[in-house]
Amino acid sequence: MQAATIQVTRGAVSIALAVTLGHFINDAYGAMLTPLSPALRGQYGVSIAAVTLLSSVFSLTSSVLQPLLGVIGERFDRRLMAAAGPALTGLGLTFMGYAPAFGLLLLLVALAGFGSGFFHPAGAAYTARYSPLHVRGLWASIFSAGGTAGMALGPVFAGVGLHALPIFAPLGLVVALVSYVITPSDRPSGARLTLPEYLSIFQGPLRRLWAMAVLRSLASMGYNAMLPFILLERGYHHNETASTLAVFAVASAVGGIVGGRVSDRIGRVPVLRSAILLTIPLFALLIYSSPGQWWFYPLTFVVGALVNASIPVGVVTAQEYAPGHVAVASSIMMGFSWGFAGLLVFLVGLLADHTGPVTAALVSLTLMVPSAFLAASLPEPSKQRFD
C-alpha cells in the first residue's frame, strides 16, 4: 500500500514537472515577440501601429480567447492540448522572419497564440488534478513560476536575431513530445454541458475574483509600460530598465511560490487580500524611486513578489470555486483576466501622453484599491479533490 502511494506521488510529480517545463518553454517563445518588433518593422516595411497589431493578435488568441479554449479542453483530451502548446507557439514564433508577406506573419502569430491558449488551461488542469490536496497552492505557484522564468528567457532567445530563431524550434517539439509521453490521457467524463451552463460558471464569486485580477493586472501592466519612460525622464536608459524588469520577474516567481504555500496554510482569500493591500503603499514609493537610490532594487523585488503572490492563488481559488470545470476556471484567471487587462493598458499610454508617465502609473496604481475591496468580499473556497 505504501509503495503504491509512493508510486502515485512520483507519477504526480512527473506530470507536474512536465507541464511546468511546457509552461517554461511556451512563455519563453511568447516573450520573444516584443523585443523583435523593431526587426519585424524593418523587414516587412510596416508602421509601428502594424507591428503593435502583432502583439494584439497574440494577446487575443493566447489570452482573451482562453476561456473558449478551456471549454474545448474539456471536450477533448487535455494530453494533446498540453503538448500542442509549446509545439504550435514555437513553430509560429520562431519562423516569423520567413513569412513571405505581413498578412501571413499575422496568421503565424495567431497560430502561436492559439498554441499558448490551448496549453495554459490544460497545463493548469493537470497541475490541479494531480497535486496533493494540502499543497495545491504550492504546486500551482511552481507551475506559474515556470512561465515567469520562461518570460525572462524569451528576450535572450530574441537576441540571436530574427533569422536565427528557427534553431529554437526543436525545443518546443521535444518538450511537446516529453509532455505527451508523461501526461496521462485525460478526457473529462460525463455529459457535455450546454453553452448557458458553461456561461453560468462565470458568475458569483468567480466573477468578482476575475474583476479583482483584471484591476490588479492592469495596475501592474501600467507600471511596467510606463517604467521605460519614467526612467528616461530621470536620465536612465535601457540597461536600468532591463535590470529593473529582470528583478521584477525573478521576484514574481518567488512571490508566487511563497504566496501559494502560505495560502495552503492560512487560506486563499487572506493571501489575496493581504498581498494587494500591502502592495499599494510600496508600489507608490517605487514609482517615485530611481535606480540611483540604494533601496530601489530591493524595493522592486518586494513589490514584484507581493503583486504576483496573488496570481497562482487566484488560479487555485477559481478552480476550487468551480471544481467540476478546472480548465475553464483556470483559463478565466490565467488568460481572460490578463488578456482583458492587456487590451485596456493602451488607456494608460493615452493618459501618459496627456499627463506624463508618472501620473499615468499612479492612476493605474489606484486600481489596486477596488481590487482589494473585491478580494475582501470573496468567500473562502472549500478544499476538495478534483475528479
GROMACS .gro file of C-alpha atoms in nm:
model
  387
    1MET     CA    1   0.000   0.000   0.000
    2GLN     CA    2   0.279   0.239   0.094
    3ALA     CA    3   0.474   0.151  -0.221
    4ALA     CA    4   0.166   0.220  -0.432
    5THR     CA    5   0.127   0.560  -0.267
    6ILE     CA    6   0.492   0.644  -0.337
    7GLN     CA    7   0.447   0.540  -0.700
    8VAL     CA    8   0.138   0.758  -0.741
    9THR     CA    9   0.321   1.052  -0.583
   10ARG     CA   10   0.619   1.010  -0.815
   11GLY     CA   11   0.384   0.995  -1.112
   12ALA     CA   12   0.211   1.312  -0.998
   13VAL     CA   13   0.546   1.488  -0.961
   14SER     CA   14   0.647   1.378  -1.311
   15ILE     CA   15   0.324   1.516  -1.456
   16ALA     CA   16   0.366   1.846  -1.271
   17LEU     CA   17   0.726   1.879  -1.389
   18ALA     CA   18   0.628   1.800  -1.748
   19VAL     CA   19   0.359   2.070  -1.769
   20THR     CA   20   0.580   2.319  -1.580
   21LEU     CA   21   0.852   2.259  -1.839
   22GLY     CA   22   0.591   2.313  -2.108
   23HIS     CA   23   0.489   2.639  -1.939
   24PHE     CA   24   0.853   2.748  -1.928
   25ILE     CA   25   0.928   2.698  -2.298
   26ASN     CA   26   0.583   2.815  -2.413
   27ASP     CA   27   0.613   3.150  -2.234
   28ALA     CA   28   0.977   3.186  -2.341
   29TYR     CA   29   0.859   3.177  -2.703
   30GLY     CA   30   0.582   3.427  -2.627
   31ALA     CA   31   0.827   3.673  -2.472
   32MET     CA   32   1.028   3.692  -2.798
   33LEU     CA   33   0.768   3.896  -2.985
   34THR     CA   34   0.808   4.239  -2.823
   35PRO     CA   35   1.190   4.259  -2.838
   36LEU     CA   36   1.178   4.166  -3.207
   37SER     CA   37   0.926   4.436  -3.301
   38PRO     CA   38   1.187   4.677  -3.449
   39ALA     CA   39   1.337   4.397  -3.661
   40LEU     CA   40   0.992   4.292  -3.784
   41ARG     CA   41   0.908   4.650  -3.872
   42GLY     CA   42   1.228   4.682  -4.073
   43GLN     CA   43   1.188   4.352  -4.258
   44TYR     CA   44   0.824   4.395  -4.357
   45GLY     CA   45   0.833   4.773  -4.406
   46VAL     CA   46   0.526   4.842  -4.193
   47SER     CA   47   0.435   5.108  -3.939
   48ILE     CA   48   0.477   5.090  -3.563
   49ALA     CA   49   0.099   5.054  -3.533
   50ALA     CA   50   0.108   4.750  -3.762
   51VAL     CA   51   0.382   4.588  -3.556
   52THR     CA   52   0.182   4.660  -3.241
   53LEU     CA   53  -0.107   4.476  -3.406
   54LEU     CA   54   0.103   4.158  -3.388
   55SER     CA   55   0.105   4.181  -3.008
   56SER     CA   56  -0.268   4.247  -3.006
   57VAL     CA   57  -0.335   3.941  -3.224
   58PHE     CA   58  -0.116   3.725  -3.000
   59SER     CA   59  -0.291   3.858  -2.688
   60LEU     CA   60  -0.632   3.791  -2.845
   61THR     CA   61  -0.565   3.430  -2.944
   62SER     CA   62  -0.348   3.337  -2.645
   63SER     CA   63  -0.530   3.516  -2.362
   64VAL     CA   64  -0.868   3.672  -2.439
   65LEU     CA   65  -0.995   3.354  -2.607
   66GLN     CA   66  -0.859   3.126  -2.335
   67PRO     CA   67  -1.198   3.060  -2.172
   68LEU     CA   68  -1.327   2.935  -2.508
   69LEU     CA   69  -1.017   2.721  -2.547
   70GLY     CA   70  -1.069   2.597  -2.192
   71VAL     CA   71  -1.417   2.484  -2.293
   72ILE     CA   72  -1.264   2.299  -2.589
   73GLY     CA   73  -1.014   2.150  -2.347
   74GLU     CA   74  -1.300   1.998  -2.150
   75ARG     CA   75  -1.433   1.828  -2.466
   76PHE     CA   76  -1.107   1.681  -2.594
   77ASP     CA   77  -0.806   1.504  -2.449
   78ARG     CA   78  -0.604   1.753  -2.244
   79ARG     CA   79  -0.296   1.544  -2.311
   80LEU     CA   80  -0.296   1.656  -2.674
   81MET     CA   81  -0.370   2.019  -2.588
   82ALA     CA   82  -0.090   2.040  -2.332
   83ALA     CA   83   0.154   1.904  -2.591
   84ALA     CA   84   0.020   2.124  -2.873
   85GLY     CA   85   0.101   2.441  -2.678
   86PRO     CA   86   0.482   2.457  -2.694
   87ALA     CA   87   0.481   2.296  -3.041
   88LEU     CA   88   0.245   2.549  -3.205
   89THR     CA   89   0.380   2.850  -3.016
   90GLY     CA   90   0.736   2.756  -3.104
   91LEU     CA   91   0.671   2.694  -3.473
   92GLY     CA   92   0.464   3.009  -3.509
   93LEU     CA   93   0.711   3.247  -3.346
   94THR     CA   94   1.048   3.102  -3.446
   95PHE     CA   95   0.963   3.133  -3.817
   96MET     CA   96   0.840   3.493  -3.801
   97GLY     CA   97   1.130   3.610  -4.018
   98TYR     CA   98   1.035   3.376  -4.303
   99ALA     CA   99   0.675   3.476  -4.374
  100PRO     CA  100   0.653   3.595  -4.738
  101ALA     CA  101   0.408   3.874  -4.652
  102PHE     CA  102   0.292   4.064  -4.346
  103GLY     CA  103  -0.058   3.913  -4.370
  104LEU     CA  104   0.090   3.566  -4.342
  105LEU     CA  105   0.301   3.684  -4.049
  106LEU     CA  106  -0.023   3.779  -3.873
  107LEU     CA  107  -0.151   3.425  -3.931
  108LEU     CA  108   0.171   3.276  -3.790
  109VAL     CA  109   0.144   3.489  -3.477
  110ALA     CA  110  -0.225   3.398  -3.440
  111LEU     CA  111  -0.134   3.028  -3.468
  112ALA     CA  112   0.132   3.071  -3.199
  113GLY     CA  113  -0.124   3.243  -2.978
  114PHE     CA  114  -0.370   2.958  -3.016
  115GLY     CA  115  -0.097   2.717  -2.908
  116SER     CA  116  -0.038   2.919  -2.594
  117GLY     CA  117  -0.412   2.950  -2.534
  118PHE     CA  118  -0.461   2.573  -2.563
  119PHE     CA  119  -0.171   2.499  -2.330
  120HIS     CA  120  -0.249   2.714  -2.026
  121PRO     CA  121  -0.590   2.573  -1.921
  122ALA     CA  122  -0.476   2.217  -1.993
  123GLY     CA  123  -0.148   2.258  -1.801
  124ALA     CA  124  -0.323   2.421  -1.506
  125ALA     CA  125  -0.586   2.146  -1.503
  126TYR     CA  126  -0.318   1.873  -1.488
  127THR     CA  127  -0.144   2.056  -1.202
  128ALA     CA  128  -0.473   2.090  -1.012
  129ARG     CA  129  -0.582   1.730  -1.065
  130TYR     CA  130  -0.260   1.563  -0.957
  131SER     CA  131  -0.142   1.797  -0.680
  132PRO     CA  132  -0.182   1.675  -0.320
  133LEU     CA  133  -0.477   1.847  -0.156
  134HIS     CA  134  -0.276   2.007   0.126
  135VAL     CA  135  -0.016   2.169  -0.105
  136ARG     CA  136  -0.230   2.257  -0.406
  137GLY     CA  137  -0.138   2.625  -0.379
  138LEU     CA  138   0.232   2.545  -0.377
  139TRP     CA  139   0.209   2.325  -0.686
  140ALA     CA  140   0.007   2.589  -0.872
  141SER     CA  141   0.263   2.853  -0.784
  142ILE     CA  142   0.551   2.636  -0.910
  143PHE     CA  143   0.363   2.587  -1.237
  144SER     CA  144   0.314   2.966  -1.255
  145ALA     CA  145   0.682   3.028  -1.176
  146GLY     CA  146   0.777   2.810  -1.473
  147GLY     CA  147   0.602   3.054  -1.706
  148THR     CA  148   0.756   3.355  -1.533
  149ALA     CA  149   1.104   3.209  -1.571
  150GLY     CA  150   1.034   3.143  -1.937
  151MET     CA  151   0.933   3.505  -1.991
  152ALA     CA  152   1.272   3.611  -1.858
  153LEU     CA  153   1.443   3.378  -2.109
  154GLY     CA  154   1.244   3.495  -2.413
  155PRO     CA  155   1.444   3.815  -2.475
  156VAL     CA  156   1.763   3.605  -2.462
  157PHE     CA  157   1.624   3.387  -2.743
  158ALA     CA  158   1.532   3.702  -2.937
  159GLY     CA  159   1.890   3.826  -2.907
  160VAL     CA  160   2.012   3.579  -3.172
  161GLY     CA  161   1.824   3.773  -3.439
  162LEU     CA  162   1.510   3.722  -3.641
  163HIS     CA  163   1.652   3.480  -3.898
  164ALA     CA  164   1.836   3.259  -3.648
  165LEU     CA  165   1.524   3.188  -3.440
  166PRO     CA  166   1.444   2.852  -3.607
  167ILE     CA  167   1.731   2.697  -3.411
  168PHE     CA  168   1.500   2.714  -3.108
  169ALA     CA  169   1.204   2.544  -3.282
  170PRO     CA  170   1.315   2.186  -3.191
  171LEU     CA  171   1.300   2.276  -2.820
  172GLY     CA  172   0.924   2.315  -2.834
  173LEU     CA  173   0.881   1.994  -3.030
  174VAL     CA  174   1.094   1.797  -2.784
  175VAL     CA  175   0.908   1.942  -2.484
  176ALA     CA  176   0.577   1.864  -2.655
  177LEU     CA  177   0.684   1.502  -2.704
  178VAL     CA  178   0.801   1.472  -2.342
  179SER     CA  179   0.471   1.618  -2.221
  180TYR     CA  180   0.268   1.379  -2.438
  181VAL     CA  181   0.463   1.076  -2.316
  182ILE     CA  182   0.448   1.165  -1.944
  183THR     CA  183   0.097   1.308  -1.904
  184PRO     CA  184  -0.186   1.054  -1.898
  185SER     CA  185  -0.488   1.070  -2.124
  186ASP     CA  186  -0.743   1.298  -1.960
  187ARG     CA  187  -1.086   1.306  -2.120
  188PRO     CA  188  -1.346   1.451  -1.880
  189SER     CA  189  -1.630   1.206  -1.828
  190GLY     CA  190  -1.998   1.281  -1.803
  191ALA     CA  191  -2.247   1.468  -2.018
  192ARG     CA  192  -2.134   1.773  -2.208
  193LEU     CA  193  -2.271   2.098  -2.077
  194THR     CA  194  -2.465   2.343  -2.290
  195LEU     CA  195  -2.334   2.694  -2.361
  196PRO     CA  196  -2.565   2.856  -2.100
  197GLU     CA  197  -2.438   2.608  -1.841
  198TYR     CA  198  -2.078   2.698  -1.926
  199LEU     CA  199  -2.161   3.068  -1.900
  200SER     CA  200  -2.315   3.005  -1.559
  201ILE     CA  201  -1.967   2.911  -1.432
  202PHE     CA  202  -1.864   3.276  -1.473
  203GLN     CA  203  -2.085   3.422  -1.201
  204GLY     CA  204  -2.095   3.491  -0.829
  205PRO     CA  205  -1.757   3.485  -0.653
  206LEU     CA  206  -1.573   3.372  -0.968
  207ARG     CA  207  -1.684   3.689  -1.149
  208ARG     CA  208  -1.566   3.907  -0.858
  209LEU     CA  209  -1.239   3.713  -0.848
  210TRP     CA  210  -1.191   3.781  -1.221
  211ALA     CA  211  -1.262   4.154  -1.177
  212MET     CA  212  -1.011   4.164  -0.890
  213ALA     CA  213  -0.748   4.004  -1.114
  214VAL     CA  214  -0.814   4.241  -1.405
  215LEU     CA  215  -0.771   4.550  -1.186
  216ARG     CA  216  -0.457   4.412  -1.021
  217SER     CA  217  -0.310   4.310  -1.357
  218LEU     CA  218  -0.387   4.644  -1.520
  219ALA     CA  219  -0.213   4.827  -1.233
  220SER     CA  220   0.097   4.609  -1.271
  221MET     CA  221   0.099   4.628  -1.651
  222GLY     CA  222   0.054   5.005  -1.636
  223TYR     CA  223   0.367   5.040  -1.424
  224ASN     CA  224   0.570   4.809  -1.649
  225ALA     CA  225   0.456   5.000  -1.959
  226MET     CA  226   0.545   5.336  -1.805
  227LEU     CA  227   0.876   5.228  -1.648
  228PRO     CA  228   1.099   5.293  -1.955
  229PHE     CA  229   0.954   5.642  -1.996
  230ILE     CA  230   0.978   5.723  -1.624
  231LEU     CA  231   1.344   5.620  -1.611
  232LEU     CA  232   1.419   5.804  -1.937
  233GLU     CA  233   1.280   6.126  -1.786
  234ARG     CA  234   1.517   6.078  -1.490
  235GLY     CA  235   1.824   6.028  -1.707
  236TYR     CA  236   1.838   5.647  -1.715
  237HIS     CA  237   1.837   5.424  -2.021
  238HIS     CA  238   1.787   5.069  -2.146
  239ASN     CA  239   2.026   4.894  -1.905
  240GLU     CA  240   1.848   5.023  -1.595
  241THR     CA  241   1.507   4.941  -1.743
  242ALA     CA  242   1.617   4.586  -1.832
  243SER     CA  243   1.769   4.534  -1.487
  244THR     CA  244   1.452   4.656  -1.315
  245LEU     CA  245   1.227   4.431  -1.523
  246ALA     CA  246   1.459   4.134  -1.459
  247VAL     CA  247   1.446   4.188  -1.082
  248PHE     CA  248   1.067   4.227  -1.104
  249ALA     CA  249   1.037   3.900  -1.300
  250VAL     CA  250   1.253   3.699  -1.058
  251ALA     CA  251   1.059   3.843  -0.765
  252SER     CA  252   0.733   3.747  -0.937
  253ALA     CA  253   0.836   3.383  -0.945
  254VAL     CA  254   0.950   3.384  -0.581
  255GLY     CA  255   0.641   3.571  -0.463
  256GLY     CA  256   0.410   3.332  -0.644
  257ILE     CA  257   0.568   3.027  -0.480
  258VAL     CA  258   0.559   3.183  -0.132
  259GLY     CA  259   0.201   3.306  -0.180
  260GLY     CA  260   0.084   2.965  -0.295
  261ARG     CA  261   0.241   2.787   0.001
  262VAL     CA  262   0.109   3.039   0.254
  263SER     CA  263  -0.242   3.005   0.107
  264ASP     CA  264  -0.227   2.630   0.176
  265ARG     CA  265  -0.178   2.712   0.544
  266ILE     CA  266  -0.392   3.020   0.617
  267GLY     CA  267  -0.642   3.021   0.329
  268ARG     CA  268  -0.673   3.165  -0.021
  269VAL     CA  269  -0.869   3.484   0.049
  270PRO     CA  270  -0.640   3.615   0.330
  271VAL     CA  271  -0.342   3.589   0.091
  272LEU     CA  272  -0.531   3.761  -0.192
  273ARG     CA  273  -0.643   4.045   0.035
  274SER     CA  274  -0.313   4.094   0.219
  275ALA     CA  275  -0.092   4.082  -0.090
  276ILE     CA  276  -0.290   4.355  -0.265
  277LEU     CA  277  -0.322   4.581   0.042
  278LEU     CA  278   0.050   4.560   0.124
  279THR     CA  279   0.140   4.635  -0.238
  280ILE     CA  280  -0.035   4.974  -0.262
  281PRO     CA  281   0.191   5.198  -0.045
  282LEU     CA  282   0.511   5.020  -0.151
  283PHE     CA  283   0.419   5.047  -0.519
  284ALA     CA  284   0.359   5.422  -0.480
  285LEU     CA  285   0.703   5.460  -0.319
  286LEU     CA  286   0.859   5.257  -0.604
  287ILE     CA  287   0.709   5.487  -0.869
  288TYR     CA  288   0.884   5.784  -0.704
  289SER     CA  289   1.215   5.596  -0.666
  290SER     CA  290   1.506   5.565  -0.909
  291PRO     CA  291   1.790   5.314  -0.968
  292GLY     CA  292   2.041   5.559  -0.816
  293GLN     CA  293   1.885   5.510  -0.471
  294TRP     CA  294   2.010   5.211  -0.272
  295TRP     CA  295   1.664   5.085  -0.189
  296PHE     CA  296   1.532   5.086  -0.549
  297TYR     CA  297   1.617   4.729  -0.649
  298PRO     CA  298   1.530   4.572  -0.309
  299LEU     CA  299   1.201   4.762  -0.318
  300THR     CA  300   1.141   4.645  -0.677
  301PHE     CA  301   1.191   4.286  -0.559
  302VAL     CA  302   0.947   4.324  -0.268
  303VAL     CA  303   0.680   4.490  -0.485
  304GLY     CA  304   0.721   4.231  -0.761
  305ALA     CA  305   0.690   3.949  -0.509
  306LEU     CA  306   0.381   4.098  -0.342
  307VAL     CA  307   0.190   4.193  -0.654
  308ASN     CA  308   0.244   3.847  -0.802
  309ALA     CA  309   0.192   3.647  -0.481
  310SER     CA  310  -0.181   3.652  -0.551
  311ILE     CA  311  -0.164   3.527  -0.913
  312PRO     CA  312  -0.132   3.147  -0.861
  313VAL     CA  313  -0.352   3.175  -0.550
  314GLY     CA  314  -0.620   3.334  -0.767
  315VAL     CA  315  -0.599   3.046  -1.013
  316VAL     CA  316  -0.638   2.785  -0.737
  317THR     CA  317  -0.925   2.982  -0.585
  318ALA     CA  318  -1.106   2.982  -0.920
  319GLN     CA  319  -1.051   2.607  -0.955
  320GLU     CA  320  -1.196   2.549  -0.609
  321TYR     CA  321  -1.496   2.770  -0.688
  322ALA     CA  322  -1.564   2.554  -0.997
  323PRO     CA  323  -1.418   2.211  -0.913
  324GLY     CA  324  -1.602   2.042  -1.198
  325HIS     CA  325  -1.454   2.274  -1.460
  326VAL     CA  326  -1.094   2.339  -1.362
  327ALA     CA  327  -0.980   2.406  -1.722
  328VAL     CA  328  -1.242   2.675  -1.779
  329ALA     CA  329  -1.183   2.829  -1.435
  330SER     CA  330  -0.806   2.830  -1.494
  331SER     CA  331  -0.842   2.995  -1.833
  332ILE     CA  332  -1.062   3.268  -1.689
  333MET     CA  333  -0.789   3.359  -1.441
  334MET     CA  334  -0.475   3.283  -1.644
  335GLY     CA  335  -0.581   3.414  -1.982
  336PHE     CA  336  -0.902   3.612  -1.982
  337SER     CA  337  -0.801   3.839  -1.692
  338TRP     CA  338  -0.450   3.910  -1.826
  339GLY     CA  339  -0.575   3.942  -2.184
  340PHE     CA  340  -0.855   4.180  -2.086
  341ALA     CA  341  -0.610   4.392  -1.886
  342GLY     CA  342  -0.369   4.383  -2.181
  343LEU     CA  343  -0.636   4.521  -2.413
  344LEU     CA  344  -0.701   4.807  -2.168
  345VAL     CA  345  -0.339   4.901  -2.096
  346PHE     CA  346  -0.328   5.128  -2.402
  347LEU     CA  347  -0.552   5.365  -2.199
  348VAL     CA  348  -0.259   5.410  -1.960
  349GLY     CA  349  -0.047   5.515  -2.259
  350LEU     CA  350  -0.311   5.763  -2.373
  351LEU     CA  351  -0.320   5.910  -2.023
  352ALA     CA  352   0.061   5.937  -2.021
  353ASP     CA  353   0.052   6.136  -2.347
  354HIS     CA  354  -0.163   6.398  -2.174
  355THR     CA  355  -0.033   6.393  -1.815
  356GLY     CA  356   0.307   6.222  -1.810
  357PRO     CA  357   0.423   5.866  -1.733
  358VAL     CA  358   0.450   5.913  -1.354
  359THR     CA  359   0.091   6.035  -1.328
  360ALA     CA  360  -0.029   5.754  -1.554
  361ALA     CA  361   0.150   5.495  -1.339
  362LEU     CA  362  -0.001   5.640  -1.021
  363VAL     CA  363  -0.351   5.646  -1.169
  364SER     CA  364  -0.317   5.282  -1.274
  365LEU     CA  365  -0.198   5.202  -0.921
  366THR     CA  366  -0.525   5.335  -0.778
  367LEU     CA  367  -0.697   5.036  -0.940
  368MET     CA  368  -0.544   4.828  -0.660
  369VAL     CA  369  -0.793   4.987  -0.417
  370PRO     CA  370  -1.114   4.845  -0.570
  371SER     CA  371  -0.918   4.524  -0.636
  372ALA     CA  372  -0.854   4.495  -0.261
  373PHE     CA  373  -1.223   4.555  -0.183
  374LEU     CA  374  -1.321   4.281  -0.427
  375ALA     CA  375  -1.069   4.044  -0.268
  376ALA     CA  376  -1.211   4.118   0.076
  377SER     CA  377  -1.563   4.032  -0.044
  378LEU     CA  378  -1.470   3.683  -0.164
  379PRO     CA  379  -1.577   3.374   0.031
  380GLU     CA  380  -1.307   3.125   0.122
  381PRO     CA  381  -1.337   2.825  -0.114
  382SER     CA  382  -1.354   2.474   0.022
  383LYS     CA  383  -1.059   2.247  -0.048
  384GLN     CA  384  -1.173   1.938  -0.231
  385ARG     CA  385  -1.036   1.684  -0.471
  386PHE     CA  386  -1.084   1.734  -0.844
  387ASP     CA  387  -1.227   1.439  -1.034
   0.00000   0.00000   0.00000
